[in-house]
Short mmCIF file of N, CA and C in Angstrom, two decimals:
data_model
loop_
_atom_site.label_atom_id
_atom_site.label_comp_id
_atom_site.label_asym_id
_atom_site.label_seq_id
_atom_site.Cartn_x
_atom_site.Cartn_y
_atom_site.Cartn_z
N MET R 1 -8.88 -0.73 -24.98
CA MET R 1 -9.17 -0.57 -23.57
C MET R 1 -9.36 -1.95 -22.97
N ASN R 2 -8.76 -2.17 -21.81
CA ASN R 2 -8.86 -3.41 -21.07
C ASN R 2 -9.48 -3.10 -19.72
N ILE R 3 -10.61 -3.73 -19.41
CA ILE R 3 -11.32 -3.51 -18.15
C ILE R 3 -11.39 -4.82 -17.40
N LYS R 4 -11.02 -4.78 -16.12
CA LYS R 4 -11.09 -5.97 -15.28
C LYS R 4 -11.92 -5.65 -14.04
N PHE R 5 -12.93 -6.47 -13.79
CA PHE R 5 -13.70 -6.34 -12.56
C PHE R 5 -12.97 -7.11 -11.47
N ILE R 6 -12.82 -6.49 -10.32
CA ILE R 6 -12.05 -7.08 -9.23
C ILE R 6 -12.91 -7.11 -7.97
N ASN R 7 -13.02 -8.28 -7.37
CA ASN R 7 -13.75 -8.41 -6.10
C ASN R 7 -12.78 -8.14 -4.96
N ILE R 8 -12.95 -6.99 -4.33
CA ILE R 8 -12.10 -6.62 -3.21
C ILE R 8 -12.69 -7.24 -1.95
N GLU R 9 -11.86 -7.89 -1.16
CA GLU R 9 -12.30 -8.47 0.10
C GLU R 9 -11.10 -8.66 1.01
N GLN R 10 -11.39 -8.85 2.28
CA GLN R 10 -10.33 -9.06 3.25
C GLN R 10 -9.92 -10.52 3.32
N LEU R 11 -8.67 -10.74 3.67
CA LEU R 11 -8.23 -12.10 3.99
C LEU R 11 -8.82 -12.48 5.34
N PRO R 12 -9.17 -13.74 5.53
CA PRO R 12 -9.64 -14.16 6.86
C PRO R 12 -8.54 -13.91 7.90
N VAL R 13 -8.96 -13.58 9.10
CA VAL R 13 -8.02 -13.24 10.16
C VAL R 13 -8.01 -14.35 11.20
N SER R 14 -6.81 -14.88 11.48
CA SER R 14 -6.70 -15.83 12.58
C SER R 14 -6.29 -15.05 13.83
N ALA R 15 -6.41 -15.66 14.98
CA ALA R 15 -6.16 -14.96 16.25
C ALA R 15 -4.76 -14.36 16.31
N HIS R 16 -3.74 -15.10 15.87
CA HIS R 16 -2.38 -14.58 15.98
C HIS R 16 -2.07 -13.52 14.93
N GLU R 17 -2.92 -13.39 13.90
CA GLU R 17 -2.70 -12.37 12.87
C GLU R 17 -3.50 -11.09 13.11
N SER R 18 -4.30 -11.05 14.15
CA SER R 18 -5.22 -9.94 14.33
C SER R 18 -4.53 -8.58 14.40
N ILE R 19 -3.29 -8.54 14.86
CA ILE R 19 -2.60 -7.25 14.90
C ILE R 19 -2.05 -6.85 13.54
N LEU R 20 -2.07 -7.76 12.56
CA LEU R 20 -1.52 -7.47 11.25
C LEU R 20 -2.58 -7.19 10.20
N ARG R 21 -3.84 -7.27 10.55
CA ARG R 21 -4.92 -7.09 9.58
C ARG R 21 -5.96 -6.13 10.13
N PRO R 22 -6.59 -5.35 9.25
CA PRO R 22 -7.71 -4.52 9.72
C PRO R 22 -8.84 -5.43 10.19
N ALA R 23 -9.65 -4.95 11.12
CA ALA R 23 -10.79 -5.72 11.60
C ALA R 23 -11.72 -6.04 10.43
N LEU R 24 -12.30 -7.24 10.43
CA LEU R 24 -13.22 -7.63 9.35
C LEU R 24 -14.39 -6.67 9.30
N SER R 25 -14.72 -6.23 8.10
CA SER R 25 -15.79 -5.25 7.93
C SER R 25 -16.33 -5.32 6.52
N ASP R 26 -17.64 -5.10 6.37
CA ASP R 26 -18.24 -5.03 5.03
C ASP R 26 -17.73 -3.84 4.26
N GLU R 27 -17.15 -2.87 4.95
CA GLU R 27 -16.58 -1.70 4.28
C GLU R 27 -15.50 -2.11 3.28
N PHE R 28 -14.85 -3.24 3.53
CA PHE R 28 -13.76 -3.71 2.69
C PHE R 28 -14.21 -4.77 1.69
N ARG R 29 -15.50 -4.86 1.40
CA ARG R 29 -16.00 -5.83 0.43
C ARG R 29 -16.81 -5.09 -0.64
N TYR R 30 -16.25 -5.01 -1.85
CA TYR R 30 -16.93 -4.31 -2.94
C TYR R 30 -16.28 -4.71 -4.26
N VAL R 31 -16.90 -4.32 -5.35
CA VAL R 31 -16.35 -4.57 -6.68
C VAL R 31 -15.64 -3.30 -7.14
N ALA R 32 -14.43 -3.47 -7.61
CA ALA R 32 -13.64 -2.37 -8.17
C ALA R 32 -13.37 -2.68 -9.64
N ILE R 33 -12.89 -1.69 -10.35
CA ILE R 33 -12.57 -1.87 -11.77
C ILE R 33 -11.15 -1.38 -12.01
N ALA R 34 -10.33 -2.21 -12.62
CA ALA R 34 -8.99 -1.83 -13.05
C ALA R 34 -9.06 -1.60 -14.56
N ILE R 35 -8.58 -0.45 -15.00
CA ILE R 35 -8.72 -0.07 -16.41
C ILE R 35 -7.33 0.23 -16.99
N GLU R 36 -7.08 -0.33 -18.16
CA GLU R 36 -5.87 -0.03 -18.92
C GLU R 36 -6.32 0.57 -20.25
N GLU R 37 -5.84 1.78 -20.53
CA GLU R 37 -6.22 2.44 -21.78
C GLU R 37 -5.07 3.33 -22.25
N ASP R 38 -4.60 3.08 -23.46
CA ASP R 38 -3.53 3.87 -24.07
C ASP R 38 -2.33 4.05 -23.14
N ALA R 39 -1.85 2.94 -22.57
CA ALA R 39 -0.69 2.93 -21.68
C ALA R 39 -0.91 3.75 -20.42
N LYS R 40 -2.15 4.01 -20.05
CA LYS R 40 -2.49 4.66 -18.78
C LYS R 40 -3.35 3.67 -18.00
N TYR R 41 -3.27 3.79 -16.68
CA TYR R 41 -3.94 2.83 -15.81
C TYR R 41 -4.77 3.57 -14.77
N TYR R 42 -5.96 3.02 -14.51
CA TYR R 42 -6.88 3.65 -13.57
C TYR R 42 -7.49 2.58 -12.68
N TYR R 43 -7.90 3.02 -11.52
CA TYR R 43 -8.59 2.16 -10.56
C TYR R 43 -9.86 2.90 -10.16
N TRP R 44 -11.01 2.22 -10.26
CA TRP R 44 -12.29 2.83 -9.91
C TRP R 44 -12.96 1.98 -8.85
N ALA R 45 -13.40 2.64 -7.78
CA ALA R 45 -14.14 1.94 -6.72
C ALA R 45 -14.93 2.96 -5.92
N LEU R 46 -16.07 2.54 -5.44
CA LEU R 46 -16.91 3.36 -4.56
C LEU R 46 -17.20 4.74 -5.14
N GLY R 47 -17.34 4.79 -6.47
CA GLY R 47 -17.70 6.05 -7.13
C GLY R 47 -16.56 7.00 -7.40
N VAL R 48 -15.32 6.56 -7.18
CA VAL R 48 -14.16 7.42 -7.37
C VAL R 48 -13.14 6.71 -8.26
N SER R 49 -12.49 7.47 -9.13
CA SER R 49 -11.45 6.93 -10.00
C SER R 49 -10.12 7.59 -9.66
N ILE R 50 -9.05 6.79 -9.63
CA ILE R 50 -7.71 7.35 -9.43
C ILE R 50 -6.79 6.78 -10.51
N GLU R 51 -5.81 7.57 -10.90
CA GLU R 51 -4.82 7.08 -11.86
C GLU R 51 -3.75 6.32 -11.08
N ILE R 52 -3.34 5.18 -11.62
CA ILE R 52 -2.33 4.35 -10.97
C ILE R 52 -1.24 4.00 -11.98
N SER R 53 -0.14 3.45 -11.48
CA SER R 53 0.97 3.05 -12.37
C SER R 53 0.70 1.64 -12.92
N LYS R 54 1.48 1.27 -13.92
CA LYS R 54 1.36 -0.07 -14.48
C LYS R 54 1.66 -1.12 -13.42
N TYR R 55 2.67 -0.87 -12.60
CA TYR R 55 3.03 -1.79 -11.53
C TYR R 55 1.88 -1.96 -10.54
N GLU R 56 1.24 -0.85 -10.15
CA GLU R 56 0.10 -0.92 -9.24
C GLU R 56 -1.07 -1.67 -9.87
N TYR R 57 -1.28 -1.45 -11.16
CA TYR R 57 -2.32 -2.16 -11.91
C TYR R 57 -2.08 -3.67 -11.84
N GLU R 58 -0.84 -4.07 -12.07
CA GLU R 58 -0.50 -5.50 -12.02
C GLU R 58 -0.68 -6.06 -10.61
N LEU R 59 -0.31 -5.27 -9.59
CA LEU R 59 -0.47 -5.72 -8.20
C LEU R 59 -1.93 -5.97 -7.84
N ILE R 60 -2.78 -5.02 -8.17
CA ILE R 60 -4.19 -5.14 -7.78
C ILE R 60 -4.88 -6.26 -8.55
N CYS R 61 -4.48 -6.47 -9.80
CA CYS R 61 -5.06 -7.57 -10.58
C CYS R 61 -4.60 -8.92 -10.04
N ALA R 62 -3.36 -8.99 -9.57
CA ALA R 62 -2.82 -10.24 -9.07
C ALA R 62 -3.33 -10.58 -7.67
N ASN R 63 -3.56 -9.56 -6.83
CA ASN R 63 -3.97 -9.83 -5.46
C ASN R 63 -4.92 -8.74 -4.96
N PRO R 64 -6.22 -8.95 -5.10
CA PRO R 64 -7.19 -7.94 -4.65
C PRO R 64 -7.59 -8.08 -3.18
N LYS R 65 -6.84 -8.83 -2.40
CA LYS R 65 -7.18 -9.03 -0.98
C LYS R 65 -6.65 -7.87 -0.15
N ILE R 66 -7.47 -7.47 0.82
CA ILE R 66 -7.08 -6.38 1.72
C ILE R 66 -6.44 -6.96 2.97
N PHE R 67 -5.22 -6.51 3.24
CA PHE R 67 -4.50 -6.78 4.47
C PHE R 67 -3.45 -5.69 4.58
N TYR R 68 -2.88 -5.51 5.76
CA TYR R 68 -1.92 -4.42 5.94
C TYR R 68 -0.78 -4.53 4.92
N PHE R 69 -0.43 -3.39 4.34
CA PHE R 69 0.65 -3.23 3.36
C PHE R 69 0.31 -3.79 1.98
N SER R 70 -0.95 -4.14 1.74
CA SER R 70 -1.34 -4.63 0.42
C SER R 70 -1.70 -3.46 -0.49
N ALA R 71 -1.61 -3.69 -1.79
CA ALA R 71 -2.02 -2.67 -2.76
C ALA R 71 -3.50 -2.36 -2.60
N ALA R 72 -4.31 -3.39 -2.33
CA ALA R 72 -5.76 -3.19 -2.19
C ALA R 72 -6.08 -2.25 -1.03
N LEU R 73 -5.37 -2.39 0.10
CA LEU R 73 -5.62 -1.50 1.24
C LEU R 73 -5.13 -0.09 0.93
N ASP R 74 -3.99 0.03 0.26
CA ASP R 74 -3.49 1.34 -0.14
C ASP R 74 -4.50 2.03 -1.06
N PHE R 75 -5.01 1.31 -2.05
CA PHE R 75 -6.01 1.89 -2.96
C PHE R 75 -7.27 2.27 -2.21
N HIS R 76 -7.69 1.42 -1.26
CA HIS R 76 -8.89 1.70 -0.48
C HIS R 76 -8.73 3.05 0.24
N HIS R 77 -7.59 3.25 0.87
CA HIS R 77 -7.36 4.52 1.59
C HIS R 77 -7.29 5.70 0.62
N ARG R 78 -6.70 5.50 -0.54
CA ARG R 78 -6.64 6.58 -1.53
C ARG R 78 -8.04 6.94 -2.03
N ILE R 79 -8.87 5.93 -2.24
CA ILE R 79 -10.25 6.17 -2.68
C ILE R 79 -11.03 6.91 -1.59
N ILE R 80 -10.90 6.48 -0.34
CA ILE R 80 -11.60 7.14 0.77
C ILE R 80 -11.14 8.59 0.90
N ASN R 81 -9.83 8.84 0.78
CA ASN R 81 -9.33 10.22 0.85
C ASN R 81 -9.87 11.07 -0.29
N ALA R 82 -9.98 10.49 -1.48
CA ALA R 82 -10.55 11.22 -2.62
C ALA R 82 -12.03 11.52 -2.37
N LYS R 83 -12.73 10.57 -1.75
CA LYS R 83 -14.14 10.80 -1.42
C LYS R 83 -14.28 11.89 -0.37
N LEU R 84 -13.36 11.93 0.60
CA LEU R 84 -13.39 12.99 1.61
C LEU R 84 -13.19 14.36 0.98
N ALA R 85 -12.24 14.43 0.06
CA ALA R 85 -12.00 15.70 -0.64
C ALA R 85 -13.24 16.10 -1.44
N LYS R 86 -13.87 15.12 -2.08
CA LYS R 86 -15.09 15.39 -2.85
C LYS R 86 -16.20 15.86 -1.91
N ALA R 87 -16.32 15.22 -0.76
CA ALA R 87 -17.36 15.60 0.20
C ALA R 87 -17.14 17.01 0.72
N ALA R 88 -15.89 17.39 0.92
CA ALA R 88 -15.61 18.75 1.38
C ALA R 88 -16.09 19.76 0.34
N ARG R 89 -15.91 19.45 -0.94
CA ARG R 89 -16.40 20.33 -2.01
C ARG R 89 -17.92 20.29 -2.09
N LEU R 90 -18.50 19.11 -1.84
CA LEU R 90 -19.95 18.96 -1.93
C LEU R 90 -20.69 19.69 -0.83
N ASP R 91 -20.06 19.81 0.34
CA ASP R 91 -20.75 20.42 1.48
C ASP R 91 -21.31 21.79 1.16
N THR R 92 -20.68 22.52 0.27
CA THR R 92 -21.17 23.86 -0.06
C THR R 92 -22.45 23.80 -0.89
N ASN R 93 -22.70 22.69 -1.57
CA ASN R 93 -23.90 22.53 -2.41
C ASN R 93 -24.83 21.45 -1.86
N SER R 94 -24.74 21.19 -0.56
CA SER R 94 -25.48 20.09 0.04
C SER R 94 -26.25 20.55 1.26
N GLU R 95 -27.15 19.67 1.68
CA GLU R 95 -27.90 19.93 2.90
C GLU R 95 -27.92 18.68 3.76
N ILE R 96 -28.01 18.87 5.07
CA ILE R 96 -28.09 17.74 5.98
C ILE R 96 -29.52 17.23 5.98
N VAL R 97 -29.68 15.94 5.71
CA VAL R 97 -30.99 15.30 5.70
C VAL R 97 -31.31 14.73 7.08
N GLU R 98 -30.28 14.17 7.73
CA GLU R 98 -30.47 13.54 9.03
C GLU R 98 -29.18 13.65 9.83
N ARG R 99 -29.30 13.96 11.11
CA ARG R 99 -28.14 14.03 12.00
C ARG R 99 -28.43 13.20 13.24
N VAL R 100 -27.48 12.33 13.58
CA VAL R 100 -27.62 11.48 14.75
C VAL R 100 -26.51 11.87 15.73
N ARG R 101 -26.93 12.23 16.95
CA ARG R 101 -25.95 12.57 17.98
C ARG R 101 -25.51 11.28 18.66
N LEU R 102 -24.21 11.00 18.60
CA LEU R 102 -23.67 9.78 19.20
C LEU R 102 -23.21 10.02 20.63
N SER R 103 -22.66 11.19 20.87
CA SER R 103 -22.25 11.63 22.20
C SER R 103 -21.95 13.12 22.10
N THR R 104 -21.43 13.70 23.16
CA THR R 104 -21.11 15.11 23.14
C THR R 104 -20.14 15.39 22.00
N ASN R 105 -20.49 16.29 21.11
CA ASN R 105 -19.65 16.70 19.98
C ASN R 105 -19.30 15.55 19.03
N THR R 106 -20.10 14.51 18.98
CA THR R 106 -19.86 13.40 18.07
C THR R 106 -21.17 13.11 17.33
N PHE R 107 -21.10 13.19 15.98
CA PHE R 107 -22.30 13.08 15.16
C PHE R 107 -22.05 12.19 13.95
N ALA R 108 -23.13 11.59 13.46
CA ALA R 108 -23.15 10.94 12.15
C ALA R 108 -24.23 11.67 11.36
N GLU R 109 -23.95 11.96 10.09
CA GLU R 109 -24.87 12.76 9.29
C GLU R 109 -25.11 12.15 7.92
N LYS R 110 -26.33 12.33 7.44
CA LYS R 110 -26.70 11.95 6.08
C LYS R 110 -26.89 13.26 5.31
N TRP R 111 -26.16 13.42 4.20
CA TRP R 111 -26.20 14.65 3.40
C TRP R 111 -26.78 14.35 2.02
N ARG R 112 -27.42 15.34 1.43
CA ARG R 112 -27.95 15.22 0.07
C ARG R 112 -27.44 16.39 -0.76
N VAL R 113 -26.89 16.08 -1.94
CA VAL R 113 -26.44 17.12 -2.87
C VAL R 113 -27.69 17.72 -3.50
N ILE R 114 -27.83 19.03 -3.40
CA ILE R 114 -29.05 19.71 -3.84
C ILE R 114 -29.31 19.52 -5.33
N GLU R 115 -28.30 19.69 -6.16
CA GLU R 115 -28.50 19.63 -7.61
C GLU R 115 -28.77 18.22 -8.12
N SER R 116 -28.00 17.25 -7.66
CA SER R 116 -28.11 15.89 -8.22
C SER R 116 -28.97 14.95 -7.39
N GLY R 117 -29.14 15.25 -6.11
CA GLY R 117 -29.87 14.35 -5.22
C GLY R 117 -29.02 13.22 -4.67
N ASP R 118 -27.73 13.17 -5.03
CA ASP R 118 -26.83 12.14 -4.50
C ASP R 118 -26.77 12.24 -2.98
N VAL R 119 -26.61 11.09 -2.33
CA VAL R 119 -26.56 11.04 -0.87
C VAL R 119 -25.18 10.54 -0.45
N TYR R 120 -24.64 11.15 0.60
CA TYR R 120 -23.40 10.65 1.19
C TYR R 120 -23.49 10.79 2.70
N PHE R 121 -22.59 10.11 3.40
CA PHE R 121 -22.66 10.00 4.85
C PHE R 121 -21.33 10.43 5.45
N LYS R 122 -21.41 11.15 6.57
CA LYS R 122 -20.21 11.63 7.26
C LYS R 122 -20.35 11.40 8.76
N ALA R 123 -19.22 11.27 9.43
CA ALA R 123 -19.22 11.18 10.89
C ALA R 123 -18.00 11.94 11.40
N TYR R 124 -18.16 12.55 12.55
CA TYR R 124 -17.04 13.29 13.14
C TYR R 124 -17.20 13.36 14.64
N GLY R 125 -16.10 13.64 15.31
CA GLY R 125 -16.10 13.74 16.77
C GLY R 125 -15.17 12.70 17.36
N CYS R 126 -15.55 12.15 18.50
CA CYS R 126 -14.72 11.19 19.23
C CYS R 126 -14.99 9.77 18.74
N LEU R 127 -14.45 9.45 17.58
CA LEU R 127 -14.65 8.15 16.96
C LEU R 127 -13.32 7.58 16.52
N LYS R 128 -13.25 6.25 16.40
CA LYS R 128 -12.05 5.62 15.84
C LYS R 128 -11.89 6.10 14.40
N SER R 129 -10.68 6.09 13.90
CA SER R 129 -10.38 6.65 12.57
C SER R 129 -11.20 6.02 11.46
N GLU R 130 -11.53 4.73 11.54
CA GLU R 130 -12.29 4.09 10.47
C GLU R 130 -13.76 4.54 10.45
N TYR R 131 -14.20 5.23 11.49
CA TYR R 131 -15.58 5.73 11.55
C TYR R 131 -15.64 7.25 11.35
N GLN R 132 -14.54 7.89 11.04
CA GLN R 132 -14.47 9.33 10.88
C GLN R 132 -14.56 9.71 9.41
N GLY R 133 -15.00 10.94 9.15
CA GLY R 133 -15.02 11.47 7.79
C GLY R 133 -16.13 10.88 6.97
N LEU R 134 -15.88 10.69 5.70
CA LEU R 134 -16.87 10.11 4.80
C LEU R 134 -16.97 8.62 5.10
N ILE R 135 -18.18 8.14 5.33
CA ILE R 135 -18.39 6.75 5.71
C ILE R 135 -19.40 6.11 4.77
N THR R 136 -19.47 4.81 4.81
CA THR R 136 -20.46 4.09 3.99
C THR R 136 -21.82 4.14 4.67
N GLU R 137 -22.85 3.83 3.91
CA GLU R 137 -24.20 3.79 4.48
C GLU R 137 -24.29 2.71 5.56
N ALA R 138 -23.60 1.60 5.36
CA ALA R 138 -23.62 0.52 6.34
C ALA R 138 -23.03 0.98 7.67
N VAL R 139 -21.93 1.74 7.63
CA VAL R 139 -21.32 2.26 8.85
C VAL R 139 -22.26 3.28 9.50
N TYR R 140 -22.90 4.11 8.68
CA TYR R 140 -23.85 5.10 9.19
C TYR R 140 -24.98 4.39 9.95
N GLU R 141 -25.54 3.35 9.35
CA GLU R 141 -26.62 2.60 10.00
C GLU R 141 -26.13 1.95 11.29
N GLN R 142 -24.90 1.47 11.27
CA GLN R 142 -24.31 0.87 12.47
C GLN R 142 -24.20 1.92 13.59
N LEU R 143 -23.74 3.12 13.25
CA LEU R 143 -23.62 4.19 14.23
C LEU R 143 -24.99 4.60 14.76
N LYS R 144 -25.99 4.65 13.87
CA LYS R 144 -27.35 4.97 14.31
C LYS R 144 -27.84 3.92 15.32
N GLY R 145 -27.53 2.66 15.06
CA GLY R 145 -27.93 1.60 15.98
C GLY R 145 -27.27 1.75 17.34
N VAL R 146 -26.00 2.12 17.34
CA VAL R 146 -25.29 2.35 18.60
C VAL R 146 -25.94 3.50 19.36
N ALA R 147 -26.30 4.58 18.66
CA ALA R 147 -26.94 5.72 19.30
C ALA R 147 -28.27 5.31 19.92
N LYS R 148 -29.05 4.49 19.22
CA LYS R 148 -30.34 4.03 19.75
C LYS R 148 -30.16 3.16 20.97
N ASP R 149 -29.11 2.31 20.94
CA ASP R 149 -28.82 1.45 22.11
C ASP R 149 -28.53 2.30 23.34
N PHE R 150 -27.79 3.40 23.17
CA PHE R 150 -27.47 4.27 24.28
C PHE R 150 -28.70 5.01 24.81
N GLU R 151 -29.61 5.37 23.89
CA GLU R 151 -30.83 6.06 24.30
C GLU R 151 -31.70 5.19 25.19
N HIS R 152 -31.71 3.87 24.89
CA HIS R 152 -32.56 2.96 25.63
C HIS R 152 -31.89 2.39 26.88
N ALA R 153 -30.63 2.66 27.05
CA ALA R 153 -29.90 2.11 28.21
C ALA R 153 -30.20 2.89 29.48
#
């Protein structure tokens, strides 16, 4: 078994490149693991594992930077989609711990899995795509801050 720890991060964005790169965000900064075992390849990040090809394994090991059309960004989206699918299954065994109303029909929620106590965060409604569905705790806190700013305005 071969395990490689990979620091996923975004490339710095210059003004003329801003349309070619996702906006800088802590959401794109984390440690991932690339695993090679018995001629099979896996990528693990943010609590989710996906099977990948040898070519994808080589790509992510060679360049773990996130920018449009990169392997790292593709893997990031695949991991987030897998987390969304997991969250949809979890909702039946979970309870809402906290709900923040951002605007009409727009909410951010903190959920707890009843059996394990694991916590996850979701947002839905009139939000940009990067703030929809399963979100990180940092994004959840950011949305809560925005809601508080509106309350005091």
